[in-house]
CSV table of C-alpha atoms in Angstrom, one decimal:
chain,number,residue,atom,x,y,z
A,1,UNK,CA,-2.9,-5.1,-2.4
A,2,UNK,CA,-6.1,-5.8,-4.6
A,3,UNK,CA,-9.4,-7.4,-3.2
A,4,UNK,CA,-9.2,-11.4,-2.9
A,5,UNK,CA,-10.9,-12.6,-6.5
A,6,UNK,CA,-14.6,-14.0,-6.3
A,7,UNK,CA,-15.3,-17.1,-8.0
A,8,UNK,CA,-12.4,-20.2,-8.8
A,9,UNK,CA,-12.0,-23.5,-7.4
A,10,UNK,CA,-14.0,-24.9,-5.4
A,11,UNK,CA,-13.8,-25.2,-1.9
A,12,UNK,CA,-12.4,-28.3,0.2
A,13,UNK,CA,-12.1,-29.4,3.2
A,14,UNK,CA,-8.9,-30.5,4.6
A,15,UNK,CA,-8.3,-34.2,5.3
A,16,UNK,CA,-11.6,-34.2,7.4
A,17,UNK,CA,-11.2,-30.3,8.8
A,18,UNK,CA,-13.0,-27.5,8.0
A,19,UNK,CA,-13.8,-26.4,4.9
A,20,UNK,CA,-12.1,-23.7,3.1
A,21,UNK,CA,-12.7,-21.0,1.0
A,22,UNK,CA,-11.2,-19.8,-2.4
A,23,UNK,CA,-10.5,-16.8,-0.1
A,24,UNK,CA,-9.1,-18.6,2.3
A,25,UNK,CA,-6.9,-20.6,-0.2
A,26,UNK,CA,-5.6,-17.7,-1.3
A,27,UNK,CA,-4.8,-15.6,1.7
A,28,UNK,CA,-3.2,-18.7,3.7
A,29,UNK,CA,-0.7,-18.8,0.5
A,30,UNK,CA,0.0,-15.1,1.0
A,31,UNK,CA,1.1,-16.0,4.6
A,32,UNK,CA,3.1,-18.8,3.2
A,33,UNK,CA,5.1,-16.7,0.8
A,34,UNK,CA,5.4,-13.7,3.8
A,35,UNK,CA,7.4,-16.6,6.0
A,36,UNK,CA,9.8,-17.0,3.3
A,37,UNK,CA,10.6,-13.3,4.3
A,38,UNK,CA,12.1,-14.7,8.0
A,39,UNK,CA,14.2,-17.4,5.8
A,40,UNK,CA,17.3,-15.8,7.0
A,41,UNK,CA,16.2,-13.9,10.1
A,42,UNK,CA,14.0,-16.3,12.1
A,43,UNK,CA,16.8,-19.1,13.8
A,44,UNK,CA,16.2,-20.7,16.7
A,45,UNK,CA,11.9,-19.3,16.1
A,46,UNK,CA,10.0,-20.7,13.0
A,47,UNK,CA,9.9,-18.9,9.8
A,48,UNK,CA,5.7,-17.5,10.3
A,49,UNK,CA,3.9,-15.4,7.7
A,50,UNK,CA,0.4,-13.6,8.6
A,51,UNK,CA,-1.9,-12.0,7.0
A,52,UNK,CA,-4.6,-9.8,8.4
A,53,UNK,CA,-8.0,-9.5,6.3
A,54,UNK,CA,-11.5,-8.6,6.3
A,55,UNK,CA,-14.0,-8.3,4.2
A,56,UNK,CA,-11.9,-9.7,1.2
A,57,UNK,CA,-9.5,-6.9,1.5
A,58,UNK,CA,-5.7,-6.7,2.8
A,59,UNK,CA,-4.9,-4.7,5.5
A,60,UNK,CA,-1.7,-5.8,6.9
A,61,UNK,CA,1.3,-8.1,7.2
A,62,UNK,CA,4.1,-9.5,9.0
A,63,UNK,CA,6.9,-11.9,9.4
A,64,UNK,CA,9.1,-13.0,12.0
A,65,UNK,CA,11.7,-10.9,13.3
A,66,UNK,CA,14.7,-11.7,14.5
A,67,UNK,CA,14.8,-13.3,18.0
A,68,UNK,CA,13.7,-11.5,20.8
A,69,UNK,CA,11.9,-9.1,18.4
A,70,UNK,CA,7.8,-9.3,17.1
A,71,UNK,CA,6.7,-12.2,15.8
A,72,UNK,CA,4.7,-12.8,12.8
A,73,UNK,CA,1.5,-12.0,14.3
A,74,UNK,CA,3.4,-9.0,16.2
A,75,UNK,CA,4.6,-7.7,13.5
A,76,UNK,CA,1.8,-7.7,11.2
A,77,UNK,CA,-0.3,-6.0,14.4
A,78,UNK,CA,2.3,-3.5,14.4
A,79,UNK,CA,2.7,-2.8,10.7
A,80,UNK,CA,-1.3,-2.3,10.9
A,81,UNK,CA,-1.0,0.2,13.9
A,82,UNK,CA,1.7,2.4,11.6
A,83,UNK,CA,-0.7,2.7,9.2
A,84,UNK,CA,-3.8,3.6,10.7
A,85,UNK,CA,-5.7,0.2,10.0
A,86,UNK,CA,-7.7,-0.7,12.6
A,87,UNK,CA,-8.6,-4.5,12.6
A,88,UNK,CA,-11.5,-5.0,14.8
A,89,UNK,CA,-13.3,-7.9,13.2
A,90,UNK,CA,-10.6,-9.6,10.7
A,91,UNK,CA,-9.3,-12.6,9.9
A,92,UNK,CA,-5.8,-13.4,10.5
A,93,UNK,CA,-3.7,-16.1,8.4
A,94,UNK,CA,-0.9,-17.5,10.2
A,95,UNK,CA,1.1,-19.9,8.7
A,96,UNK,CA,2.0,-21.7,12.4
A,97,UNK,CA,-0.1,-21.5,15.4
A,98,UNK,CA,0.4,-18.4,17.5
A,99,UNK,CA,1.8,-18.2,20.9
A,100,UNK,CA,0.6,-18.5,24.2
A,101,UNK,CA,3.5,-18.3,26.3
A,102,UNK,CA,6.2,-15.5,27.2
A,103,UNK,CA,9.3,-16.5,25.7
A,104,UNK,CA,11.6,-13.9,24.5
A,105,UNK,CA,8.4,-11.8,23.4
A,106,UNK,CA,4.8,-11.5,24.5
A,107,UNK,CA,1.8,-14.2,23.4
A,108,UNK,CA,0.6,-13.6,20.1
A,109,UNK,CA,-2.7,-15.2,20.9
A,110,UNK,CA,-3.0,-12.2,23.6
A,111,UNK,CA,-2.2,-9.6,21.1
A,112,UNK,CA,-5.1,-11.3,18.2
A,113,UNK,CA,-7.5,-11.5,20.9
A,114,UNK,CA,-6.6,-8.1,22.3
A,115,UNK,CA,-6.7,-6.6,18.6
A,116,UNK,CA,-10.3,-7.8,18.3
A,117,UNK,CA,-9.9,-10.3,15.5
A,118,UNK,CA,-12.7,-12.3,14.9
A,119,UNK,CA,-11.3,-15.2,13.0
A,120,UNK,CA,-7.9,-17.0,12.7
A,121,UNK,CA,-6.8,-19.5,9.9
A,122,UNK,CA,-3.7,-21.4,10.9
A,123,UNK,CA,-1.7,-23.7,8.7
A,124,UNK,CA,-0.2,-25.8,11.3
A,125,UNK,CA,-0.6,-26.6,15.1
A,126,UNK,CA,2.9,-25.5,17.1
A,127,UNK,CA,4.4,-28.5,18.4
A,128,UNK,CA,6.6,-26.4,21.1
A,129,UNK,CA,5.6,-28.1,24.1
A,130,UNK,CA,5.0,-24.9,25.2
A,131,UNK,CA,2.1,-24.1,23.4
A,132,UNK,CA,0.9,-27.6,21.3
A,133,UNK,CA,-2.6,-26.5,21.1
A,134,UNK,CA,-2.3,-23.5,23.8
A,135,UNK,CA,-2.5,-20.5,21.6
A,136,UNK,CA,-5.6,-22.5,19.5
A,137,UNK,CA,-7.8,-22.7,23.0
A,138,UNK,CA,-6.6,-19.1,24.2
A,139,UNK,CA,-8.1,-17.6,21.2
A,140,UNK,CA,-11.3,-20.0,21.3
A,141,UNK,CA,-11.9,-19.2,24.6
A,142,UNK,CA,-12.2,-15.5,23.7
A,143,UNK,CA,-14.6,-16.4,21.2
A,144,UNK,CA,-12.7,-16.3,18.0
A,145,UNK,CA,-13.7,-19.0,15.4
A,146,UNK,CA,-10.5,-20.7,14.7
A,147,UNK,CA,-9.7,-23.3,11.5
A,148,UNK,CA,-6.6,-25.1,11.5
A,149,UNK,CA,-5.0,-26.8,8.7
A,150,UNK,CA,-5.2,-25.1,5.9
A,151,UNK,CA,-1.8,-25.6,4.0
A,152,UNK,CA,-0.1,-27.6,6.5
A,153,UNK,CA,2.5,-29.9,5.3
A,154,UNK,CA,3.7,-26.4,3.2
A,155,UNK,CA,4.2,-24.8,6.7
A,156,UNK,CA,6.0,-27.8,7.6
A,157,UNK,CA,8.2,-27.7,4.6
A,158,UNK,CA,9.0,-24.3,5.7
A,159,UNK,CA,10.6,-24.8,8.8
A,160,UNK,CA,11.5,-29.0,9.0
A,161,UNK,CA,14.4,-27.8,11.1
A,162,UNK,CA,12.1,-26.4,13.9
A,163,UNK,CA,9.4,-29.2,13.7
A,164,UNK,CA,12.5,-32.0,14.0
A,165,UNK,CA,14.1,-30.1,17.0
A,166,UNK,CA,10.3,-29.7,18.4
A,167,UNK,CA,9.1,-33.8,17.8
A,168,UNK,CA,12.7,-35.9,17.6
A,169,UNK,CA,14.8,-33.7,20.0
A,170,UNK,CA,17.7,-33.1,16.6
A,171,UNK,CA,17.9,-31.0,13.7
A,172,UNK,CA,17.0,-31.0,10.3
A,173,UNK,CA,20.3,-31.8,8.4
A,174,UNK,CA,21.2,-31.8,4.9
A,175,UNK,CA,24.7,-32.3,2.7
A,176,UNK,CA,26.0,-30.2,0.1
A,177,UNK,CA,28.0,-31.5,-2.6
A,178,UNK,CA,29.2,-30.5,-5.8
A,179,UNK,CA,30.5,-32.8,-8.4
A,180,UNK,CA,31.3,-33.7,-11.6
A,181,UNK,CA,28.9,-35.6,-13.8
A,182,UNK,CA,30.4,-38.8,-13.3
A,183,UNK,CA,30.4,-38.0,-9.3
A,184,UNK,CA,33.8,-37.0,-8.5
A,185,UNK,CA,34.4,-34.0,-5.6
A,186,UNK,CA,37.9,-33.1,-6.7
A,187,UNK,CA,41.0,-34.3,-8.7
A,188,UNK,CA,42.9,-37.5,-7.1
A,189,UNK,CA,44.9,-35.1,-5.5
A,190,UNK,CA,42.4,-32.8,-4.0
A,191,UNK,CA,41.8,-29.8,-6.4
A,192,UNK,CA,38.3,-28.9,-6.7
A,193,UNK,CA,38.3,-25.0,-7.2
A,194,UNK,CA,36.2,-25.0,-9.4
A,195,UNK,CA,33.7,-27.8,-10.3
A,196,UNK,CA,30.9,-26.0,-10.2
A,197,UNK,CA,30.0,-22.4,-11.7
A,198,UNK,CA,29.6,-18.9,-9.7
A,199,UNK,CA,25.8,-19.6,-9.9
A,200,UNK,CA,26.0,-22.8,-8.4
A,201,UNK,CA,27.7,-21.3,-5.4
A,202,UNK,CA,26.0,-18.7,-5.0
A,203,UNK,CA,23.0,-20.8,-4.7
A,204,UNK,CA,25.0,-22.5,-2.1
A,205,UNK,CA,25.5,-19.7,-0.1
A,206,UNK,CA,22.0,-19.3,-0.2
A,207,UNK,CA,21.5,-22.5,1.4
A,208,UNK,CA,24.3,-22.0,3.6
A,209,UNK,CA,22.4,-18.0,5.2
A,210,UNK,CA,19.3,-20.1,5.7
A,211,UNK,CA,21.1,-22.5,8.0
A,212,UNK,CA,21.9,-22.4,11.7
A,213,UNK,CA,24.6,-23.9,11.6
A,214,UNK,CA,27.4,-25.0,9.1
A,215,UNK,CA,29.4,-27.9,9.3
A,216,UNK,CA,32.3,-29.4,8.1
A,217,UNK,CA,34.9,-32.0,9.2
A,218,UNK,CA,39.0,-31.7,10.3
A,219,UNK,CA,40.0,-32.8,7.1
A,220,UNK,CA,38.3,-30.9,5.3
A,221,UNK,CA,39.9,-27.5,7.2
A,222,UNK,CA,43.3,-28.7,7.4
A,223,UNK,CA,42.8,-29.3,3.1
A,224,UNK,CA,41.5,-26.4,1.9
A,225,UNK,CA,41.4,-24.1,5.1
A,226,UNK,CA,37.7,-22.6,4.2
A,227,UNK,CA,36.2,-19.7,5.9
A,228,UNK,CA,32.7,-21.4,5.3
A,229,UNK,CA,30.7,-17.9,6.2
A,230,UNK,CA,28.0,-16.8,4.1
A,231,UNK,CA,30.1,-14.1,1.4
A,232,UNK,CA,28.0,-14.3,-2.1
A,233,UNK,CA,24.6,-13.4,-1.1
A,234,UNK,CA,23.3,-10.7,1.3
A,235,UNK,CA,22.1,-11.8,5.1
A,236,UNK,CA,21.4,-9.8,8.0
A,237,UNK,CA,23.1,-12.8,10.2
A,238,UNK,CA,26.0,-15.5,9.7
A,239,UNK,CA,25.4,-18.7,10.1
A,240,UNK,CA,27.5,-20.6,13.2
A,241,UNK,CA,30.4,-22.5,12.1
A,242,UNK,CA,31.4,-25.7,13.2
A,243,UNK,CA,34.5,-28.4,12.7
A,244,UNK,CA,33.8,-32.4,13.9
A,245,UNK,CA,37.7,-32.9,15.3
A,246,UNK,CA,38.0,-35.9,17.2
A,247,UNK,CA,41.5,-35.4,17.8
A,248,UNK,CA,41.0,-31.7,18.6
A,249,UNK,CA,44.3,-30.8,15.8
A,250,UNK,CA,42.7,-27.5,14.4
A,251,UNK,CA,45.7,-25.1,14.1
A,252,UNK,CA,45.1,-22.0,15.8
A,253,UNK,CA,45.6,-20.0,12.9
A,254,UNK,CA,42.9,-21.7,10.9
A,255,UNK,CA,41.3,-19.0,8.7
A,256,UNK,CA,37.9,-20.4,9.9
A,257,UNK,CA,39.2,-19.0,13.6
A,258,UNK,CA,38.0,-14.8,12.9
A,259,UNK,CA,36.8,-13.4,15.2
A,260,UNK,CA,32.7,-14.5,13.8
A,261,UNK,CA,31.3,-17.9,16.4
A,262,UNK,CA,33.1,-21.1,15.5
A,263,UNK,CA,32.1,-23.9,17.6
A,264,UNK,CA,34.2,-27.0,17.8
A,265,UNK,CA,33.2,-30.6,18.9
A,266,UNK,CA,35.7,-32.8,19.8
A,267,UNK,CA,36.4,-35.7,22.6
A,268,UNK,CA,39.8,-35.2,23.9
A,269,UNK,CA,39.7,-32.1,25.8
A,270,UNK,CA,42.7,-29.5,26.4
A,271,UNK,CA,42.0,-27.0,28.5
A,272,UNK,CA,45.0,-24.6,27.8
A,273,UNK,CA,44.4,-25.0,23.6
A,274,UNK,CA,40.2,-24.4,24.5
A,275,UNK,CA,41.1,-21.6,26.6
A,276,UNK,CA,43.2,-19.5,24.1
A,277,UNK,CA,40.5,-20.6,21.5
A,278,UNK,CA,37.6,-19.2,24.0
A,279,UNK,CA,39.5,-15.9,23.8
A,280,UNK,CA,39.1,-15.4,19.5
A,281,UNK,CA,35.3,-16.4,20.2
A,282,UNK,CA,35.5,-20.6,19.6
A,283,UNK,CA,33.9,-22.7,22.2
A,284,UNK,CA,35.3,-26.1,22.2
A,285,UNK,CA,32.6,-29.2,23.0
A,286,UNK,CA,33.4,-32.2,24.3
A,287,UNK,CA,31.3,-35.0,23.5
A,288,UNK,CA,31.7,-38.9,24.2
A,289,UNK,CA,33.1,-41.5,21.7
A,290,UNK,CA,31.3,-43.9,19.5
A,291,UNK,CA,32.6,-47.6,19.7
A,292,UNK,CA,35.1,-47.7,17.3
A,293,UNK,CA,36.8,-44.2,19.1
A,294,UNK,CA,35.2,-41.4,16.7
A,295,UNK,CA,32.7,-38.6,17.9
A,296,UNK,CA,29.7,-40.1,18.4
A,297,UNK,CA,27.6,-38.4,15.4
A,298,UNK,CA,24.0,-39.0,17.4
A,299,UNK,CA,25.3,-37.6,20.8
A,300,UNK,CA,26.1,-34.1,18.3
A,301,UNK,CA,22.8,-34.6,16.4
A,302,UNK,CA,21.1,-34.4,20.4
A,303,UNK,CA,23.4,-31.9,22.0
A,304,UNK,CA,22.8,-29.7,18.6
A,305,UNK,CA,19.1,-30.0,19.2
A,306,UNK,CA,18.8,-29.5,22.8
A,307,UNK,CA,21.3,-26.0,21.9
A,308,UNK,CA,17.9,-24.5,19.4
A,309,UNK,CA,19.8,-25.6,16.5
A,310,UNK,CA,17.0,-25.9,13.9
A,311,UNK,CA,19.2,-26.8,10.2
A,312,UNK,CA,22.4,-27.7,9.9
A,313,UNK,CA,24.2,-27.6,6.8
A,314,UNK,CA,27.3,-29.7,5.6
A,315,UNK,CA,30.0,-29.3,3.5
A,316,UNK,CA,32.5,-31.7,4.3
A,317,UNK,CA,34.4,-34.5,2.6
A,318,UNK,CA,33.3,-37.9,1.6
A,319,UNK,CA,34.3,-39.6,5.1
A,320,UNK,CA,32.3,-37.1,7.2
A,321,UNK,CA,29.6,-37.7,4.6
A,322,UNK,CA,29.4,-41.2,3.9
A,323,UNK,CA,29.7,-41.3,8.1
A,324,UNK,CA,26.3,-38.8,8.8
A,325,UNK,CA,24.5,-41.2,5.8
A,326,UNK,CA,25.0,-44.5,7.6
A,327,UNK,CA,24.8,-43.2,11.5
A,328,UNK,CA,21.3,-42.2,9.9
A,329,UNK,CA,21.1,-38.8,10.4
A,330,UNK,CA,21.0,-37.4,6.8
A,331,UNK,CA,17.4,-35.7,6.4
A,332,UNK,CA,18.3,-33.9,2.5
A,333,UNK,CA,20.8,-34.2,-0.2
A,334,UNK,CA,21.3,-30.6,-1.7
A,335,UNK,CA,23.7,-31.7,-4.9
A,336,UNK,CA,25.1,-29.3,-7.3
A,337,UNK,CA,26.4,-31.3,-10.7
A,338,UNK,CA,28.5,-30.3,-13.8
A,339,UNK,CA,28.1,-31.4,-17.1
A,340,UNK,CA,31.9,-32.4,-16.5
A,341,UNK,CA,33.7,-35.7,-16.4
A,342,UNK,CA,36.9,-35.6,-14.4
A,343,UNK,CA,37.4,-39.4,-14.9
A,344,UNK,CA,39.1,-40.2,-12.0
A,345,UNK,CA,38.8,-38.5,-8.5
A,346,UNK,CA,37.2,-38.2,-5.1
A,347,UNK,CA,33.9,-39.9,-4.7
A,348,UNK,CA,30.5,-38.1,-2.6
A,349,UNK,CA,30.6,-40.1,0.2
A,350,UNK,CA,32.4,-43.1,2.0
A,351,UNK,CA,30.7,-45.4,4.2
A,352,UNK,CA,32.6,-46.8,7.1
A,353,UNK,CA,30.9,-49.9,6.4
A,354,UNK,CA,30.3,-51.1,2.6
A,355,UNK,CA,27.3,-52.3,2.1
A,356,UNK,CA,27.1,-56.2,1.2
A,357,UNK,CA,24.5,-55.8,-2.0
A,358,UNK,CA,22.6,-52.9,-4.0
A,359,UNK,CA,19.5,-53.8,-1.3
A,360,UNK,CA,20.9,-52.3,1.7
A,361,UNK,CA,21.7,-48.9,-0.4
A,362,UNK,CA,21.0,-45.5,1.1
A,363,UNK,CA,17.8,-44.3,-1.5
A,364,UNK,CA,15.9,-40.8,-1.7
A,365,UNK,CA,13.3,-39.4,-3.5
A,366,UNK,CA,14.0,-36.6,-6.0
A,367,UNK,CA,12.6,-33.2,-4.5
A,368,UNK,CA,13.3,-31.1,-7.5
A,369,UNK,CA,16.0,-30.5,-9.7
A,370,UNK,CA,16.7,-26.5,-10.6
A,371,UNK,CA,19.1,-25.1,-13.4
A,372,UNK,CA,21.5,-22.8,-12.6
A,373,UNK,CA,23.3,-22.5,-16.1
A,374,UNK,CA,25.6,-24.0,-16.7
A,375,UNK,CA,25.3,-26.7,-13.9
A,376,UNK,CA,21.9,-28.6,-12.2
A,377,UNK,CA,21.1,-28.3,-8.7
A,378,UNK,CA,19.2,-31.7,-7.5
A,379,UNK,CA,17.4,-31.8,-4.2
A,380,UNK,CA,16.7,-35.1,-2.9
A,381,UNK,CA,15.1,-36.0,0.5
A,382,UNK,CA,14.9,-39.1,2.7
A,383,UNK,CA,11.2,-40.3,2.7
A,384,UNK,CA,11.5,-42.6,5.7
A,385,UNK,CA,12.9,-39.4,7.8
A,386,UNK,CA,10.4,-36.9,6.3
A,387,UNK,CA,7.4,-39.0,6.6
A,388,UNK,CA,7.9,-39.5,10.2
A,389,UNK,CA,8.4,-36.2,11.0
A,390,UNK,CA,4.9,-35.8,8.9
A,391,UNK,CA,3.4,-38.1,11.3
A,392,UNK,CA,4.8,-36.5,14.6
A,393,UNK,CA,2.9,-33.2,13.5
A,394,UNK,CA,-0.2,-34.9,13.0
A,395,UNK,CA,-0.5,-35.5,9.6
């Protein structure tokens, strides 16, 4: 890579922190756009980008590897080693705090202090009660100048999934729709194949690989009996597959059943039916019932967090959906729209309780909203649920 350009904007500090250079600006979004490298890879570890720098000049990077292997800082150590950089004396840009603990894998701060480094830029202080400030004092203690929050709420947007499990104890969840223009799912009858266009779902696919987990409801299998694994876009893992069945009624020759993790939540167990499911590589969960006799929704959102789930992903029908949006637990709306009008049909989502006037409605804020010809892909996020989990990192 090219030296870091002299001259540009201006310095600033951030929000009270240390001041930052244009160099610093600049490397810090290198690490950010490393990270995106682990968008697929990382699950249940953060996506982390680093760069490793001196004098204004690039000498190596990493991301995070698939868990149990190097993390970011790891990696980019490693990559260094391979090619003969030696990198006594350089900064290293980390988009999320570095280790201090041995999980699965070694402390990064041990391996930047034994490297030499003599600086670290971080964008974002680890909230993993395991190290919440740990790595930052094991690198200051060796002496190392360390400056933390450089580009922080853009690590945060990078891993909301991790942060949420880390500060709320549930992950980060979002639903996936796609719909006519004048919001229908499907025909009265249930056809639906196909709203959207082969872009559109191939973006969804996308969205789908960078997920821990996908979810979808009972009705929803016994409709349209989807395999819901990852098929239009590349990924070196599949997501885990999961069907909300109060009733526990999947048919054990559900195409969703093969062979690949399927988990299944339920609250009437049957030990014989979990058993011969156990064997084709389903594990059946049994969770308690809310009052009115359905899965309790926040004992999943809980369990799913204390098991290192970081995103979930939904694609389910408008009960399932309408249900996740008024138990509360709907971080992001991911909705793809045709410029189609089906007239009559099957609605987003259905609330088990309608709302009594237009103040009580479910609102959003618009994230962005992406072509993908012929259709529109809208993002829209719950500000009330992002802006706390702002505030829990610090923000």
């Amino acid at each position: 890579m090219e030296d870091a350009p002299s001259g540009g904007s201006k310095p600033q500090a951030q929000r009270g922190g240390p001041v930052f250079s244009t160099e610093d600006h600049r490397w810090m979004r290198r690490a950010l756009t490393v990270a995106e490298q682990a968008l697929f890879v990382s699950s249940p570890n953060p996506r982390v980008g680093c760069v490793l720098v001196r004098d204004g000049r690039w000498l190596a990077e990493g991301s995070t590897q698939r868990a149990g292997d190097r993390h970011a800082e790891a990696q980019a150590l490693h990559e260094a080693a391979l090619r003969g950089v030696a990198v006594r004396g350089a900064t290293a840009y980390v988009t999320l705090e570095p280790c201090s603990h041995t999980g699965r894998t070694p402390p990064c701060a041990d391996a930047l202090v034994a490297a030499g480094v003599a600086r670290v830029v971080i964008g974002l202080q680890d909230p993993n009660p395991k190290v919440a400030g740990g790595g930052i004092a094991r690198l200051r203690a060796a002496g190392i100048q360390v400056d933390v929050g450089l580009f922080a709420e853009d690590a945060l947007a990078q891993n909301p999934g991790f942060f949420a499990r880390m500060t709320r104890g549930t992950p980060w969840l979002w639903l996936k729709s796609a719909s006519s223009f004048d919001g229908h799912t499907a025909l009265p009858d249930g056809r639906s194949q196909w709203i959207t266009s082969d872009a559109a779902r191939e973006d969804g696919h996308r969205w789908r690989a960078r997920s821990c987990m996908v979810l979808t409801g009972i009705g929803t299998v016994l409709a349209d009996d989807p395999m819901l694994d990852v098929r239009a876009v590349e990924t070196p893992r599949q997501p885990i597959r999961a069907v909300l069945d109060t009733q526990f009624v999947l048919g054990e020759q559900a195409r969703i059943i093969n062979g690949d993790p399927v988990w299944v939540f339920t609250t009437r167990p049957d030990a014989g039916k979990a058993a011969r499911l156990a064997a084709r590589n389903v594990r059946v969960i049994v969770l308690p019932a809310d009052d009115h006799g359905g899965l309790s929704l926040e004992a999943l959102a809980r369990w799913l967090g204390a098991h290192e789930i970081n995103e979930v992903h939904v694609e389910a029908g408008a009960r399932l959906q309408g249900a996740l949006i008024q138990a509360g637990l709907v971080d992001e709306w991911v909705a793809y729209v045709a410029p189609s009008i089906l007239g009559d049909g099957q609605g987003l989502a259905a609330l088990p309780t309608p709302i009594a006037g237009l103040d009580q409605a479910y609102r959003y804020e618009f994230l962005d909203v992406q072509p993908l010809s012929p259709d529109m892909r809208l993002r829209l996020r719950d500000t009330g649920r992002w802006q706390a989990l702002v505030q829990a990192c610090g923000l």
